[in-house]
Amino acid sequence: MTTTYQPQESALVYLQAVKHFATTNYFPFTIKVAAYPVERIRLLMQTQHTNNSLNGSSIRSLRGAVGHITTEGSLLAPWKGVTPTLVRWLPSQYLVLFLKDMLSGWLPNYNKEDSYMKYIGGKLGSGAATGIISALVWAYPLDVMRQQLATKNSGSWKAAASQIYAANGLRGFYRGFAIDAPGLMIFRGVQLGGWDLVKDHYGKEWDTKSRVSKLVTAKQSL
């Protein structure tokens, strides 16, 4: 029997996928955008000693940081650099989940009944490796660009990327990565490895009875 192609069904599946994508990412996107001015203030205060755009002035308080941002003369100044943050964040979530599943298939799969410590180590190790690889191929270079836009007089992505490349070449996009990597490994190892450990612990009751599942799912999305 020949199956007749139904374009209406294909369109319905597509619309459902778009709806699911929008509903699952709307809240985290809103949080990112709403909280970004605080992130920009933090970046200004942390980088003020090496920030040439401050013209030698010192930001000693939250009020000083807000005052500096308002002198830029734009209503969107508090959100300068938010676009790389959003572009960095969304693909990173899917990349992290893809890499986690891929690495879990490559790494030794220990049985917790035989060696519980190796079982835990395998879960945490796959999470840590996932964090490092995803940062190298996508997240970290965009994070450097975000910092460049948020703290320097870079008017656009292209200008920020050009300034970084002119100063240090491709290495400039990974400036500070060696310092960030240990913390990233610990964070992703505990986050992603912990996700698998808790999910394995609850088994079939994970989605229906576990309050922990809701907390971990929310943390994954943010």
PDB file of C-alpha atoms in Angstrom:
ATOM      1  CA  MET A   1       0.000   0.000   0.000  1.00  0.00           C
ATOM      2  CA  THR A   2       1.441   3.359  -1.044  1.00  0.00           C
ATOM      3  CA  THR A   3       1.516   6.143   1.557  1.00  0.00           C
ATOM      4  CA  THR A   4       0.224   9.441   0.221  1.00  0.00           C
ATOM      5  CA  TYR A   5       2.304  12.469   1.150  1.00  0.00           C
ATOM      6  CA  GLN A   6       0.247  14.978   3.103  1.00  0.00           C
ATOM      7  CA  PRO A   7       1.793  18.472   3.072  1.00  0.00           C
ATOM      8  CA  GLN A   8      -0.694  19.579   5.734  1.00  0.00           C
ATOM      9  CA  GLU A   9       0.654  16.972   8.153  1.00  0.00           C
ATOM     10  CA  SER A  10       4.249  18.011   7.443  1.00  0.00           C
ATOM     11  CA  ALA A  11       3.368  21.656   8.033  1.00  0.00           C
ATOM     12  CA  LEU A  12       1.603  20.744  11.288  1.00  0.00           C
ATOM     13  CA  VAL A  13       4.660  18.876  12.548  1.00  0.00           C
ATOM     14  CA  TYR A  14       6.845  21.856  11.638  1.00  0.00           C
ATOM     15  CA  LEU A  15       4.536  24.300  13.429  1.00  0.00           C
ATOM     16  CA  GLN A  16       4.467  22.090  16.506  1.00  0.00           C
ATOM     17  CA  ALA A  17       8.264  21.973  16.527  1.00  0.00           C
ATOM     18  CA  VAL A  18       8.459  25.771  16.217  1.00  0.00           C
ATOM     19  CA  LYS A  19       5.891  26.173  18.994  1.00  0.00           C
ATOM     20  CA  HIS A  20       7.810  23.798  21.252  1.00  0.00           C
ATOM     21  CA  PHE A  21      11.063  25.624  20.528  1.00  0.00           C
ATOM     22  CA  ALA A  22       9.493  29.010  21.290  1.00  0.00           C
ATOM     23  CA  THR A  23       7.734  27.955  24.492  1.00  0.00           C
ATOM     24  CA  THR A  24      10.757  26.161  25.951  1.00  0.00           C
ATOM     25  CA  ASN A  25      13.193  29.005  25.204  1.00  0.00           C
ATOM     26  CA  TYR A  26      11.037  32.100  25.750  1.00  0.00           C
ATOM     27  CA  PHE A  27      11.463  32.176  29.525  1.00  0.00           C
ATOM     28  CA  PRO A  28      15.273  31.681  29.580  1.00  0.00           C
ATOM     29  CA  PHE A  29      15.650  34.281  26.791  1.00  0.00           C
ATOM     30  CA  THR A  30      13.586  36.769  28.790  1.00  0.00           C
ATOM     31  CA  ILE A  31      15.684  36.152  31.897  1.00  0.00           C
ATOM     32  CA  LYS A  32      18.922  36.617  29.951  1.00  0.00           C
ATOM     33  CA  VAL A  33      17.793  39.914  28.427  1.00  0.00           C
ATOM     34  CA  ALA A  34      16.302  41.281  31.659  1.00  0.00           C
ATOM     35  CA  ALA A  35      19.380  40.452  33.741  1.00  0.00           C
ATOM     36  CA  TYR A  36      22.008  41.529  31.194  1.00  0.00           C
ATOM     37  CA  PRO A  37      22.445  45.135  32.480  1.00  0.00           C
ATOM     38  CA  VAL A  38      23.653  43.660  35.775  1.00  0.00           C
ATOM     39  CA  GLU A  39      26.108  41.492  33.834  1.00  0.00           C
ATOM     40  CA  ARG A  40      27.434  44.514  31.966  1.00  0.00           C
ATOM     41  CA  ILE A  41      27.942  46.421  35.217  1.00  0.00           C
ATOM     42  CA  ARG A  42      29.874  43.456  36.606  1.00  0.00           C
ATOM     43  CA  LEU A  43      32.103  43.301  33.531  1.00  0.00           C
ATOM     44  CA  LEU A  44      32.855  47.029  33.722  1.00  0.00           C
ATOM     45  CA  MET A  45      33.816  46.848  37.380  1.00  0.00           C
ATOM     46  CA  GLN A  46      35.981  43.750  36.887  1.00  0.00           C
ATOM     47  CA  THR A  47      37.867  45.019  33.836  1.00  0.00           C
ATOM     48  CA  GLN A  48      38.232  48.708  34.717  1.00  0.00           C
ATOM     49  CA  HIS A  49      41.975  48.491  35.384  1.00  0.00           C
ATOM     50  CA  THR A  50      42.690  47.336  31.825  1.00  0.00           C
ATOM     51  CA  ASN A  51      39.800  49.105  30.116  1.00  0.00           C
ATOM     52  CA  ASN A  52      41.065  51.922  27.901  1.00  0.00           C
ATOM     53  CA  SER A  53      37.536  53.117  27.148  1.00  0.00           C
ATOM     54  CA  LEU A  54      37.243  54.491  30.700  1.00  0.00           C
ATOM     55  CA  ASN A  55      39.955  57.097  29.950  1.00  0.00           C
ATOM     56  CA  GLY A  56      41.726  56.474  33.219  1.00  0.00           C
ATOM     57  CA  SER A  57      38.660  56.932  35.403  1.00  0.00           C
ATOM     58  CA  SER A  58      37.884  54.479  38.165  1.00  0.00           C
ATOM     59  CA  ILE A  59      34.538  52.829  38.846  1.00  0.00           C
ATOM     60  CA  ARG A  60      34.316  52.440  42.603  1.00  0.00           C
ATOM     61  CA  SER A  61      30.645  51.632  43.068  1.00  0.00           C
ATOM     62  CA  LEU A  62      27.481  50.385  41.429  1.00  0.00           C
ATOM     63  CA  ARG A  63      26.392  53.999  41.037  1.00  0.00           C
ATOM     64  CA  GLY A  64      29.617  54.812  39.206  1.00  0.00           C
ATOM     65  CA  ALA A  65      29.150  51.926  36.791  1.00  0.00           C
ATOM     66  CA  VAL A  66      25.565  52.952  36.054  1.00  0.00           C
ATOM     67  CA  GLY A  67      26.715  56.537  35.547  1.00  0.00           C
ATOM     68  CA  HIS A  68      29.356  55.455  33.048  1.00  0.00           C
ATOM     69  CA  ILE A  69      26.822  53.475  31.045  1.00  0.00           C
ATOM     70  CA  THR A  70      24.355  56.369  30.945  1.00  0.00           C
ATOM     71  CA  THR A  71      27.034  58.683  29.513  1.00  0.00           C
ATOM     72  CA  GLU A  72      27.043  56.572  26.346  1.00  0.00           C
ATOM     73  CA  GLY A  73      23.849  58.376  25.383  1.00  0.00           C
ATOM     74  CA  SER A  74      21.761  55.430  24.235  1.00  0.00           C
ATOM     75  CA  LEU A  75      18.723  53.766  25.760  1.00  0.00           C
ATOM     76  CA  LEU A  76      20.160  50.430  24.648  1.00  0.00           C
ATOM     77  CA  ALA A  77      23.561  51.063  26.275  1.00  0.00           C
ATOM     78  CA  PRO A  78      22.817  48.748  29.257  1.00  0.00           C
ATOM     79  CA  TRP A  79      22.302  45.922  26.740  1.00  0.00           C
ATOM     80  CA  LYS A  80      25.496  46.502  24.756  1.00  0.00           C
ATOM     81  CA  GLY A  81      26.860  43.026  24.066  1.00  0.00           C
ATOM     82  CA  VAL A  82      23.611  41.160  24.751  1.00  0.00           C
ATOM     83  CA  THR A  83      23.346  39.820  21.185  1.00  0.00           C
ATOM     84  CA  PRO A  84      26.512  37.682  21.386  1.00  0.00           C
ATOM     85  CA  THR A  85      25.243  36.439  24.742  1.00  0.00           C
ATOM     86  CA  LEU A  86      21.995  35.192  23.206  1.00  0.00           C
ATOM     87  CA  VAL A  87      23.709  33.797  20.101  1.00  0.00           C
ATOM     88  CA  ARG A  88      26.216  32.055  22.359  1.00  0.00           C
ATOM     89  CA  TRP A  89      23.649  30.688  24.789  1.00  0.00           C
ATOM     90  CA  LEU A  90      21.032  28.938  22.642  1.00  0.00           C
ATOM     91  CA  PRO A  91      23.261  26.849  20.329  1.00  0.00           C
ATOM     92  CA  SER A  92      25.430  26.040  23.347  1.00  0.00           C
ATOM     93  CA  GLN A  93      22.531  24.311  25.085  1.00  0.00           C
ATOM     94  CA  TYR A  94      21.847  22.021  22.141  1.00  0.00           C
ATOM     95  CA  LEU A  95      25.561  21.503  21.462  1.00  0.00           C
ATOM     96  CA  VAL A  96      26.151  20.510  25.078  1.00  0.00           C
ATOM     97  CA  LEU A  97      23.336  17.955  25.031  1.00  0.00           C
ATOM     98  CA  PHE A  98      24.505  16.546  21.683  1.00  0.00           C
ATOM     99  CA  LEU A  99      28.099  16.221  22.853  1.00  0.00           C
ATOM    100  CA  LYS A 100      27.049  14.693  26.161  1.00  0.00           C
ATOM    101  CA  ASP A 101      25.129  11.928  24.407  1.00  0.00           C
ATOM    102  CA  MET A 102      27.923  11.390  21.885  1.00  0.00           C
ATOM    103  CA  LEU A 103      30.686  11.232  24.500  1.00  0.00           C
ATOM    104  CA  SER A 104      28.614   8.966  26.723  1.00  0.00           C
ATOM    105  CA  GLY A 105      28.564   6.473  23.847  1.00  0.00           C
ATOM    106  CA  TRP A 106      32.321   6.728  23.310  1.00  0.00           C
ATOM    107  CA  LEU A 107      33.496   6.560  26.917  1.00  0.00           C
ATOM    108  CA  PRO A 108      33.471   3.309  28.930  1.00  0.00           C
ATOM    109  CA  ASN A 109      30.036   2.598  30.354  1.00  0.00           C
ATOM    110  CA  TYR A 110      30.609   1.265  33.864  1.00  0.00           C
ATOM    111  CA  ASN A 111      27.948  -0.657  35.732  1.00  0.00           C
ATOM    112  CA  LYS A 112      27.224   0.886  39.117  1.00  0.00           C
ATOM    113  CA  GLU A 113      26.668  -2.578  40.585  1.00  0.00           C
ATOM    114  CA  ASP A 114      30.247  -3.597  39.687  1.00  0.00           C
ATOM    115  CA  SER A 115      32.143  -0.395  40.419  1.00  0.00           C
ATOM    116  CA  TYR A 116      30.154   2.516  41.802  1.00  0.00           C
ATOM    117  CA  MET A 117      33.111   4.915  41.896  1.00  0.00           C
ATOM    118  CA  LYS A 118      33.994   4.230  38.261  1.00  0.00           C
ATOM    119  CA  TYR A 119      30.313   4.671  37.389  1.00  0.00           C
ATOM    120  CA  ILE A 120      30.245   8.109  39.055  1.00  0.00           C
ATOM    121  CA  GLY A 121      33.622   9.030  37.549  1.00  0.00           C
ATOM    122  CA  GLY A 122      32.414   8.138  34.057  1.00  0.00           C
ATOM    123  CA  LYS A 123      29.330  10.346  34.386  1.00  0.00           C
ATOM    124  CA  LEU A 124      31.286  13.293  35.791  1.00  0.00           C
ATOM    125  CA  GLY A 125      34.077  12.814  33.243  1.00  0.00           C
ATOM    126  CA  SER A 126      31.723  12.881  30.266  1.00  0.00           C
ATOM    127  CA  GLY A 127      30.122  16.044  31.626  1.00  0.00           C
ATOM    128  CA  ALA A 128      33.498  17.739  32.116  1.00  0.00           C
ATOM    129  CA  ALA A 129      34.691  16.779  28.614  1.00  0.00           C
ATOM    130  CA  THR A 130      31.424  18.059  27.166  1.00  0.00           C
ATOM    131  CA  GLY A 131      31.910  21.430  28.826  1.00  0.00           C
ATOM    132  CA  ILE A 132      35.468  21.852  27.544  1.00  0.00           C
ATOM    133  CA  ILE A 133      34.695  20.847  23.950  1.00  0.00           C
ATOM    134  CA  SER A 134      31.543  22.965  23.658  1.00  0.00           C
ATOM    135  CA  ALA A 135      33.402  25.976  25.030  1.00  0.00           C
ATOM    136  CA  LEU A 136      36.292  25.506  22.606  1.00  0.00           C
ATOM    137  CA  VAL A 137      34.194  25.178  19.466  1.00  0.00           C
ATOM    138  CA  TRP A 138      31.505  27.763  20.220  1.00  0.00           C
ATOM    139  CA  ALA A 139      30.886  29.369  23.590  1.00  0.00           C
ATOM    140  CA  TYR A 140      34.223  30.839  24.674  1.00  0.00           C
ATOM    141  CA  PRO A 141      35.077  32.896  21.552  1.00  0.00           C
ATOM    142  CA  LEU A 142      31.616  34.475  21.693  1.00  0.00           C
ATOM    143  CA  ASP A 143      32.091  35.153  25.390  1.00  0.00           C
ATOM    144  CA  VAL A 144      35.295  37.055  24.612  1.00  0.00           C
ATOM    145  CA  MET A 145      33.434  39.066  21.976  1.00  0.00           C
ATOM    146  CA  ARG A 146      30.656  39.786  24.453  1.00  0.00           C
ATOM    147  CA  GLN A 147      33.191  41.135  26.935  1.00  0.00           C
ATOM    148  CA  GLN A 148      34.820  43.231  24.226  1.00  0.00           C
ATOM    149  CA  LEU A 149      31.468  44.778  23.278  1.00  0.00           C
ATOM    150  CA  ALA A 150      30.380  45.312  26.871  1.00  0.00           C
ATOM    151  CA  THR A 151      33.574  46.961  28.100  1.00  0.00           C
ATOM    152  CA  LYS A 152      35.319  48.561  25.115  1.00  0.00           C
ATOM    153  CA  ASN A 153      34.339  51.062  22.433  1.00  0.00           C
ATOM    154  CA  SER A 154      33.454  48.411  19.889  1.00  0.00           C
ATOM    155  CA  GLY A 155      30.424  49.392  17.865  1.00  0.00           C
ATOM    156  CA  SER A 156      29.601  46.026  16.303  1.00  0.00           C
ATOM    157  CA  TRP A 157      30.430  42.348  16.227  1.00  0.00           C
ATOM    158  CA  LYS A 158      32.711  42.885  13.262  1.00  0.00           C
ATOM    159  CA  ALA A 159      34.604  45.673  14.997  1.00  0.00           C
ATOM    160  CA  ALA A 160      34.985  43.628  18.175  1.00  0.00           C
ATOM    161  CA  ALA A 161      36.223  40.566  16.278  1.00  0.00           C
ATOM    162  CA  SER A 162      38.635  42.710  14.256  1.00  0.00           C
ATOM    163  CA  GLN A 163      40.069  44.313  17.381  1.00  0.00           C
ATOM    164  CA  ILE A 164      40.561  40.966  19.086  1.00  0.00           C
ATOM    165  CA  TYR A 165      42.176  39.406  16.025  1.00  0.00           C
ATOM    166  CA  ALA A 166      44.412  42.429  15.383  1.00  0.00           C
ATOM    167  CA  ALA A 167      45.726  42.337  18.944  1.00  0.00           C
ATOM    168  CA  ASN A 168      46.387  38.604  19.387  1.00  0.00           C
ATOM    169  CA  GLY A 169      45.270  36.694  16.305  1.00  0.00           C
ATOM    170  CA  LEU A 170      43.104  33.620  16.830  1.00  0.00           C
ATOM    171  CA  ARG A 171      44.593  33.175  20.291  1.00  0.00           C
ATOM    172  CA  GLY A 172      42.818  36.356  21.306  1.00  0.00           C
ATOM    173  CA  PHE A 173      39.457  34.592  21.148  1.00  0.00           C
ATOM    174  CA  TYR A 174      40.705  32.130  23.783  1.00  0.00           C
ATOM    175  CA  ARG A 175      42.331  34.654  26.095  1.00  0.00           C
ATOM    176  CA  GLY A 176      41.998  33.374  29.662  1.00  0.00           C
ATOM    177  CA  PHE A 177      40.643  29.981  28.650  1.00  0.00           C
ATOM    178  CA  ALA A 178      43.316  28.066  30.570  1.00  0.00           C
ATOM    179  CA  ILE A 179      42.203  29.802  33.767  1.00  0.00           C
ATOM    180  CA  ASP A 180      38.517  29.284  33.026  1.00  0.00           C
ATOM    181  CA  ALA A 181      38.835  25.630  31.982  1.00  0.00           C
ATOM    182  CA  PRO A 182      39.197  23.980  35.453  1.00  0.00           C
ATOM    183  CA  GLY A 183      36.114  25.743  36.774  1.00  0.00           C
ATOM    184  CA  LEU A 184      34.229  24.926  33.599  1.00  0.00           C
ATOM    185  CA  MET A 185      35.137  21.244  33.899  1.00  0.00           C
ATOM    186  CA  ILE A 186      33.938  21.109  37.495  1.00  0.00           C
ATOM    187  CA  PHE A 187      30.728  22.993  36.728  1.00  0.00           C
ATOM    188  CA  ARG A 188      29.739  20.974  33.661  1.00  0.00           C
ATOM    189  CA  GLY A 189      30.902  17.731  35.233  1.00  0.00           C
ATOM    190  CA  VAL A 190      28.676  18.235  38.268  1.00  0.00           C
ATOM    191  CA  GLN A 191      25.801  19.707  36.248  1.00  0.00           C
ATOM    192  CA  LEU A 192      25.649  17.176  33.419  1.00  0.00           C
ATOM    193  CA  GLY A 193      27.039  14.223  35.323  1.00  0.00           C
ATOM    194  CA  GLY A 194      24.766  15.003  38.253  1.00  0.00           C
ATOM    195  CA  TRP A 195      21.819  15.153  35.840  1.00  0.00           C
ATOM    196  CA  ASP A 196      22.506  11.582  34.726  1.00  0.00           C
ATOM    197  CA  LEU A 197      23.192  10.304  38.251  1.00  0.00           C
ATOM    198  CA  VAL A 198      19.977  11.715  39.701  1.00  0.00           C
ATOM    199  CA  LYS A 199      17.961  10.564  36.701  1.00  0.00           C
ATOM    200  CA  ASP A 200      19.375   7.042  36.984  1.00  0.00           C
ATOM    201  CA  HIS A 201      18.603   7.038  40.688  1.00  0.00           C
ATOM    202  CA  TYR A 202      14.912   7.855  40.166  1.00  0.00           C
ATOM    203  CA  GLY A 203      14.517   5.614  37.125  1.00  0.00           C
ATOM    204  CA  LYS A 204      11.012   5.505  35.681  1.00  0.00           C
ATOM    205  CA  GLU A 205       9.687   7.834  38.397  1.00  0.00           C
ATOM    206  CA  TRP A 206      11.990  10.641  37.202  1.00  0.00           C
ATOM    207  CA  ASP A 207       9.451  12.539  35.101  1.00  0.00           C
ATOM    208  CA  THR A 208       6.383  11.941  37.236  1.00  0.00           C
ATOM    209  CA  LYS A 209       7.379  12.086  40.884  1.00  0.00           C
ATOM    210  CA  SER A 210      10.730  13.802  41.232  1.00  0.00           C
ATOM    211  CA  ARG A 211      10.794  17.429  42.310  1.00  0.00           C
ATOM    212  CA  VAL A 212      14.522  17.275  41.721  1.00  0.00           C
ATOM    213  CA  SER A 213      13.860  16.699  38.015  1.00  0.00           C
ATOM    214  CA  LYS A 214      12.067  20.030  37.730  1.00  0.00           C
ATOM    215  CA  LEU A 215      14.916  21.828  39.489  1.00  0.00           C
ATOM    216  CA  VAL A 216      17.611  20.212  37.335  1.00  0.00           C
ATOM    217  CA  THR A 217      15.616  20.805  34.136  1.00  0.00           C
ATOM    218  CA  ALA A 218      15.236  24.487  35.005  1.00  0.00           C
ATOM    219  CA  LYS A 219      18.973  24.743  35.748  1.00  0.00           C
ATOM    220  CA  GLN A 220      19.783  23.100  32.424  1.00  0.00           C
ATOM    221  CA  SER A 221      17.695  25.667  30.532  1.00  0.00           C
ATOM    222  CA  LEU A 222      19.360  28.629  32.241  1.00  0.00           C
TER     223      LEU A 222
END
